[in-house]
């Protein structure tokens, strides 16, 4: 959660964005289908079987990262969950991109230090 406090936005992020980073799964799809084809199939299935935005799909592709993210929030009493869908052909680039863009939380001790320093300097009213 520290990363959301110290990155651009100063901690002003929807709670679901933070919670989705706590629980998630990844499915690597071995197929000749395109990501757009997979998106359409999953979107059709979601529309036919779920209502009230309990399950949402998003094409999360950006630069070298090619993936679909499916968000599950069955009720307000359930923990939200994210499923990442990757194609096997994108796996290598996604791992590299994910390591750079998405896994900065591995340096949590740096974030904690930065947040504590910012708090001492009066930039954040947290902790």
mmCIF file with all atom_site columns, C-alpha atoms in Angstrom:
data_model
loop_
_atom_site.group_PDB
_atom_site.id
_atom_site.type_symbol
_atom_site.label_atom_id
_atom_site.label_alt_id
_atom_site.label_comp_id
_atom_site.label_asym_id
_atom_site.label_entity_id
_atom_site.label_seq_id
_atom_site.pdbx_PDB_ins_code
_atom_site.Cartn_x
_atom_site.Cartn_y
_atom_site.Cartn_z
_atom_site.occupancy
_atom_site.B_iso_or_equiv
_atom_site.pdbx_formal_charge
_atom_site.auth_seq_id
_atom_site.auth_comp_id
_atom_site.auth_asym_id
_atom_site.auth_atom_id
_atom_site.pdbx_PDB_model_num
ATOM 1   C CA . UNK A 1 1   ? 0.000   0.000   0.000   1.00 0.00 ? 1   UNK A CA 1
ATOM 2   C CA . UNK A 1 2   ? 2.982   2.271   0.481   1.00 0.00 ? 2   UNK A CA 1
ATOM 3   C CA . UNK A 1 3   ? 3.463   2.542   -3.265  1.00 0.00 ? 3   UNK A CA 1
ATOM 4   C CA . UNK A 1 4   ? 0.118   4.311   -3.593  1.00 0.00 ? 4   UNK A CA 1
ATOM 5   C CA . UNK A 1 5   ? 1.141   6.895   -1.005  1.00 0.00 ? 5   UNK A CA 1
ATOM 6   C CA . UNK A 1 6   ? 4.453   7.862   -2.579  1.00 0.00 ? 6   UNK A CA 1
ATOM 7   C CA . UNK A 1 7   ? 3.699   7.664   -6.288  1.00 0.00 ? 7   UNK A CA 1
ATOM 8   C CA . UNK A 1 8   ? 1.989   10.336  -8.330  1.00 0.00 ? 8   UNK A CA 1
ATOM 9   C CA . UNK A 1 9   ? -1.423  10.977  -6.823  1.00 0.00 ? 9   UNK A CA 1
ATOM 10  C CA . UNK A 1 10  ? -0.193  11.166  -3.236  1.00 0.00 ? 10  UNK A CA 1
ATOM 11  C CA . UNK A 1 11  ? -2.324  8.306   -1.943  1.00 0.00 ? 11  UNK A CA 1
ATOM 12  C CA . UNK A 1 12  ? -5.538  9.335   -3.695  1.00 0.00 ? 12  UNK A CA 1
ATOM 13  C CA . UNK A 1 13  ? -6.471  6.008   -5.294  1.00 0.00 ? 13  UNK A CA 1
ATOM 14  C CA . UNK A 1 14  ? -9.664  3.949   -5.157  1.00 0.00 ? 14  UNK A CA 1
ATOM 15  C CA . UNK A 1 15  ? -9.432  1.287   -2.447  1.00 0.00 ? 15  UNK A CA 1
ATOM 16  C CA . UNK A 1 16  ? -10.267 -1.447  -4.991  1.00 0.00 ? 16  UNK A CA 1
ATOM 17  C CA . UNK A 1 17  ? -7.142  -0.531  -6.961  1.00 0.00 ? 17  UNK A CA 1
ATOM 18  C CA . UNK A 1 18  ? -5.092  -1.216  -3.843  1.00 0.00 ? 18  UNK A CA 1
ATOM 19  C CA . UNK A 1 19  ? -6.970  -4.394  -2.886  1.00 0.00 ? 19  UNK A CA 1
ATOM 20  C CA . UNK A 1 20  ? -6.671  -5.854  -6.399  1.00 0.00 ? 20  UNK A CA 1
ATOM 21  C CA . UNK A 1 21  ? -2.910  -5.828  -5.911  1.00 0.00 ? 21  UNK A CA 1
ATOM 22  C CA . UNK A 1 22  ? -3.250  -8.054  -2.839  1.00 0.00 ? 22  UNK A CA 1
ATOM 23  C CA . UNK A 1 23  ? -5.019  -10.995 -4.475  1.00 0.00 ? 23  UNK A CA 1
ATOM 24  C CA . UNK A 1 24  ? -4.669  -11.957 -8.093  1.00 0.00 ? 24  UNK A CA 1
ATOM 25  C CA . UNK A 1 25  ? -4.096  -14.823 -10.450 1.00 0.00 ? 25  UNK A CA 1
ATOM 26  C CA . UNK A 1 26  ? -2.598  -15.203 -13.883 1.00 0.00 ? 26  UNK A CA 1
ATOM 27  C CA . UNK A 1 27  ? -3.716  -17.494 -16.693 1.00 0.00 ? 27  UNK A CA 1
ATOM 28  C CA . UNK A 1 28  ? -1.358  -17.979 -19.632 1.00 0.00 ? 28  UNK A CA 1
ATOM 29  C CA . UNK A 1 29  ? -3.387  -18.923 -22.683 1.00 0.00 ? 29  UNK A CA 1
ATOM 30  C CA . UNK A 1 30  ? -1.750  -21.239 -25.233 1.00 0.00 ? 30  UNK A CA 1
ATOM 31  C CA . UNK A 1 31  ? -3.530  -20.453 -28.485 1.00 0.00 ? 31  UNK A CA 1
ATOM 32  C CA . UNK A 1 32  ? -3.170  -18.885 -31.894 1.00 0.00 ? 32  UNK A CA 1
ATOM 33  C CA . UNK A 1 33  ? -6.070  -16.550 -31.104 1.00 0.00 ? 33  UNK A CA 1
ATOM 34  C CA . UNK A 1 34  ? -5.363  -12.840 -30.846 1.00 0.00 ? 34  UNK A CA 1
ATOM 35  C CA . UNK A 1 35  ? -5.835  -10.996 -27.580 1.00 0.00 ? 35  UNK A CA 1
ATOM 36  C CA . UNK A 1 36  ? -8.794  -9.184  -29.161 1.00 0.00 ? 36  UNK A CA 1
ATOM 37  C CA . UNK A 1 37  ? -10.414 -12.542 -30.006 1.00 0.00 ? 37  UNK A CA 1
ATOM 38  C CA . UNK A 1 38  ? -9.937  -13.767 -26.445 1.00 0.00 ? 38  UNK A CA 1
ATOM 39  C CA . UNK A 1 39  ? -11.343 -10.466 -25.130 1.00 0.00 ? 39  UNK A CA 1
ATOM 40  C CA . UNK A 1 40  ? -14.490 -10.809 -27.253 1.00 0.00 ? 40  UNK A CA 1
ATOM 41  C CA . UNK A 1 41  ? -15.074 -14.413 -26.132 1.00 0.00 ? 41  UNK A CA 1
ATOM 42  C CA . UNK A 1 42  ? -14.625 -13.598 -22.452 1.00 0.00 ? 42  UNK A CA 1
ATOM 43  C CA . UNK A 1 43  ? -16.694 -10.413 -22.704 1.00 0.00 ? 43  UNK A CA 1
ATOM 44  C CA . UNK A 1 44  ? -19.527 -12.379 -24.335 1.00 0.00 ? 44  UNK A CA 1
ATOM 45  C CA . UNK A 1 45  ? -19.380 -15.002 -21.581 1.00 0.00 ? 45  UNK A CA 1
ATOM 46  C CA . UNK A 1 46  ? -19.407 -12.329 -18.856 1.00 0.00 ? 46  UNK A CA 1
ATOM 47  C CA . UNK A 1 47  ? -22.361 -10.508 -20.432 1.00 0.00 ? 47  UNK A CA 1
ATOM 48  C CA . UNK A 1 48  ? -24.340 -13.747 -20.712 1.00 0.00 ? 48  UNK A CA 1
ATOM 49  C CA . UNK A 1 49  ? -23.619 -15.028 -17.203 1.00 0.00 ? 49  UNK A CA 1
ATOM 50  C CA . UNK A 1 50  ? -23.046 -12.100 -14.832 1.00 0.00 ? 50  UNK A CA 1
ATOM 51  C CA . UNK A 1 51  ? -24.912 -8.949  -13.965 1.00 0.00 ? 51  UNK A CA 1
ATOM 52  C CA . UNK A 1 52  ? -24.455 -5.822  -11.872 1.00 0.00 ? 52  UNK A CA 1
ATOM 53  C CA . UNK A 1 53  ? -20.776 -5.402  -12.774 1.00 0.00 ? 53  UNK A CA 1
ATOM 54  C CA . UNK A 1 54  ? -19.783 -8.363  -10.598 1.00 0.00 ? 54  UNK A CA 1
ATOM 55  C CA . UNK A 1 55  ? -17.229 -9.329  -13.238 1.00 0.00 ? 55  UNK A CA 1
ATOM 56  C CA . UNK A 1 56  ? -15.527 -6.783  -15.482 1.00 0.00 ? 56  UNK A CA 1
ATOM 57  C CA . UNK A 1 57  ? -12.978 -7.227  -18.236 1.00 0.00 ? 57  UNK A CA 1
ATOM 58  C CA . UNK A 1 58  ? -10.399 -4.681  -19.318 1.00 0.00 ? 58  UNK A CA 1
ATOM 59  C CA . UNK A 1 59  ? -7.768  -4.754  -22.037 1.00 0.00 ? 59  UNK A CA 1
ATOM 60  C CA . UNK A 1 60  ? -4.809  -3.674  -19.899 1.00 0.00 ? 60  UNK A CA 1
ATOM 61  C CA . UNK A 1 61  ? -2.302  -3.701  -22.760 1.00 0.00 ? 61  UNK A CA 1
ATOM 62  C CA . UNK A 1 62  ? 0.164   -0.851  -22.609 1.00 0.00 ? 62  UNK A CA 1
ATOM 63  C CA . UNK A 1 63  ? 3.480   -0.592  -24.459 1.00 0.00 ? 63  UNK A CA 1
ATOM 64  C CA . UNK A 1 64  ? 5.152   -4.041  -24.286 1.00 0.00 ? 64  UNK A CA 1
ATOM 65  C CA . UNK A 1 65  ? 2.641   -5.401  -21.760 1.00 0.00 ? 65  UNK A CA 1
ATOM 66  C CA . UNK A 1 66  ? -0.188  -7.307  -23.495 1.00 0.00 ? 66  UNK A CA 1
ATOM 67  C CA . UNK A 1 67  ? -2.888  -8.649  -21.203 1.00 0.00 ? 67  UNK A CA 1
ATOM 68  C CA . UNK A 1 68  ? -6.519  -8.761  -20.262 1.00 0.00 ? 68  UNK A CA 1
ATOM 69  C CA . UNK A 1 69  ? -7.500  -8.125  -16.664 1.00 0.00 ? 69  UNK A CA 1
ATOM 70  C CA . UNK A 1 70  ? -10.715 -9.597  -15.329 1.00 0.00 ? 70  UNK A CA 1
ATOM 71  C CA . UNK A 1 71  ? -11.968 -8.170  -12.046 1.00 0.00 ? 71  UNK A CA 1
ATOM 72  C CA . UNK A 1 72  ? -14.257 -10.170 -9.766  1.00 0.00 ? 72  UNK A CA 1
ATOM 73  C CA . UNK A 1 73  ? -16.261 -8.469  -7.050  1.00 0.00 ? 73  UNK A CA 1
ATOM 74  C CA . UNK A 1 74  ? -19.161 -10.706 -6.201  1.00 0.00 ? 74  UNK A CA 1
ATOM 75  C CA . UNK A 1 75  ? -20.422 -8.534  -3.328  1.00 0.00 ? 75  UNK A CA 1
ATOM 76  C CA . UNK A 1 76  ? -19.303 -5.814  -0.941  1.00 0.00 ? 76  UNK A CA 1
ATOM 77  C CA . UNK A 1 77  ? -18.636 -8.531  1.635   1.00 0.00 ? 77  UNK A CA 1
ATOM 78  C CA . UNK A 1 78  ? -16.204 -10.374 -0.661  1.00 0.00 ? 78  UNK A CA 1
ATOM 79  C CA . UNK A 1 79  ? -12.574 -9.564  -1.264  1.00 0.00 ? 79  UNK A CA 1
ATOM 80  C CA . UNK A 1 80  ? -12.056 -8.338  -4.858  1.00 0.00 ? 80  UNK A CA 1
ATOM 81  C CA . UNK A 1 81  ? -9.842  -10.450 -7.084  1.00 0.00 ? 81  UNK A CA 1
ATOM 82  C CA . UNK A 1 82  ? -8.017  -9.922  -10.371 1.00 0.00 ? 82  UNK A CA 1
ATOM 83  C CA . UNK A 1 83  ? -7.309  -12.498 -13.069 1.00 0.00 ? 83  UNK A CA 1
ATOM 84  C CA . UNK A 1 84  ? -4.673  -11.581 -15.630 1.00 0.00 ? 84  UNK A CA 1
ATOM 85  C CA . UNK A 1 85  ? -4.981  -13.340 -18.981 1.00 0.00 ? 85  UNK A CA 1
ATOM 86  C CA . UNK A 1 86  ? -1.804  -13.475 -21.036 1.00 0.00 ? 86  UNK A CA 1
ATOM 87  C CA . UNK A 1 87  ? -1.081  -15.160 -24.341 1.00 0.00 ? 87  UNK A CA 1
ATOM 88  C CA . UNK A 1 88  ? 1.910   -17.495 -24.337 1.00 0.00 ? 88  UNK A CA 1
ATOM 89  C CA . UNK A 1 89  ? 3.494   -15.542 -27.203 1.00 0.00 ? 89  UNK A CA 1
ATOM 90  C CA . UNK A 1 90  ? 3.492   -12.389 -25.009 1.00 0.00 ? 90  UNK A CA 1
ATOM 91  C CA . UNK A 1 91  ? 4.828   -14.107 -21.889 1.00 0.00 ? 91  UNK A CA 1
ATOM 92  C CA . UNK A 1 92  ? 8.482   -13.062 -22.148 1.00 0.00 ? 92  UNK A CA 1
ATOM 93  C CA . UNK A 1 93  ? 7.755   -9.385  -22.868 1.00 0.00 ? 93  UNK A CA 1
ATOM 94  C CA . UNK A 1 94  ? 5.047   -9.307  -20.195 1.00 0.00 ? 94  UNK A CA 1
ATOM 95  C CA . UNK A 1 95  ? 7.378   -10.676 -17.536 1.00 0.00 ? 95  UNK A CA 1
ATOM 96  C CA . UNK A 1 96  ? 9.948   -7.998  -18.335 1.00 0.00 ? 96  UNK A CA 1
ATOM 97  C CA . UNK A 1 97  ? 7.358   -5.227  -18.473 1.00 0.00 ? 97  UNK A CA 1
ATOM 98  C CA . UNK A 1 98  ? 5.542   -6.448  -15.364 1.00 0.00 ? 98  UNK A CA 1
ATOM 99  C CA . UNK A 1 99  ? 8.771   -6.548  -13.404 1.00 0.00 ? 99  UNK A CA 1
ATOM 100 C CA . UNK A 1 100 ? 9.490   -2.926  -14.330 1.00 0.00 ? 100 UNK A CA 1
ATOM 101 C CA . UNK A 1 101 ? 5.973   -1.448  -14.122 1.00 0.00 ? 101 UNK A CA 1
ATOM 102 C CA . UNK A 1 102 ? 3.956   -3.553  -11.708 1.00 0.00 ? 102 UNK A CA 1
ATOM 103 C CA . UNK A 1 103 ? 6.288   -5.060  -9.153  1.00 0.00 ? 103 UNK A CA 1
ATOM 104 C CA . UNK A 1 104 ? 7.870   -1.959  -7.696  1.00 0.00 ? 104 UNK A CA 1
ATOM 105 C CA . UNK A 1 105 ? 6.249   -2.991  -4.414  1.00 0.00 ? 105 UNK A CA 1
ATOM 106 C CA . UNK A 1 106 ? 9.142   -5.432  -3.998  1.00 0.00 ? 106 UNK A CA 1
ATOM 107 C CA . UNK A 1 107 ? 11.100  -2.392  -2.842  1.00 0.00 ? 107 UNK A CA 1
ATOM 108 C CA . UNK A 1 108 ? 8.611   -1.847  0.009   1.00 0.00 ? 108 UNK A CA 1
ATOM 109 C CA . UNK A 1 109 ? 11.366  -0.849  2.423   1.00 0.00 ? 109 UNK A CA 1
ATOM 110 C CA . UNK A 1 110 ? 12.232  2.104   0.162   1.00 0.00 ? 110 UNK A CA 1
ATOM 111 C CA . UNK A 1 111 ? 8.564   3.141   0.012   1.00 0.00 ? 111 UNK A CA 1
ATOM 112 C CA . UNK A 1 112 ? 8.232   2.837   3.762   1.00 0.00 ? 112 UNK A CA 1
ATOM 113 C CA . UNK A 1 113 ? 11.296  5.026   4.256   1.00 0.00 ? 113 UNK A CA 1
ATOM 114 C CA . UNK A 1 114 ? 9.948   7.602   1.789   1.00 0.00 ? 114 UNK A CA 1
ATOM 115 C CA . UNK A 1 115 ? 6.530   7.679   3.450   1.00 0.00 ? 115 UNK A CA 1
ATOM 116 C CA . UNK A 1 116 ? 8.022   8.057   6.906   1.00 0.00 ? 116 UNK A CA 1
ATOM 117 C CA . UNK A 1 117 ? 10.284  10.853  5.679   1.00 0.00 ? 117 UNK A CA 1
ATOM 118 C CA . UNK A 1 118 ? 7.353   12.563  3.968   1.00 0.00 ? 118 UNK A CA 1
ATOM 119 C CA . UNK A 1 119 ? 5.297   12.273  7.159   1.00 0.00 ? 119 UNK A CA 1
ATOM 120 C CA . UNK A 1 120 ? 8.096   13.872  9.163   1.00 0.00 ? 120 UNK A CA 1
ATOM 121 C CA . UNK A 1 121 ? 8.186   16.698  6.635   1.00 0.00 ? 121 UNK A CA 1
ATOM 122 C CA . UNK A 1 122 ? 4.399   17.132  6.878   1.00 0.00 ? 122 UNK A CA 1
ATOM 123 C CA . UNK A 1 123 ? 3.611   16.017  3.322   1.00 0.00 ? 123 UNK A CA 1
ATOM 124 C CA . UNK A 1 124 ? 1.267   13.196  4.420   1.00 0.00 ? 124 UNK A CA 1
ATOM 125 C CA . UNK A 1 125 ? -1.139  12.994  7.300   1.00 0.00 ? 125 UNK A CA 1
ATOM 126 C CA . UNK A 1 126 ? -1.032  9.201   7.569   1.00 0.00 ? 126 UNK A CA 1
ATOM 127 C CA . UNK A 1 127 ? 0.504   6.435   9.659   1.00 0.00 ? 127 UNK A CA 1
#
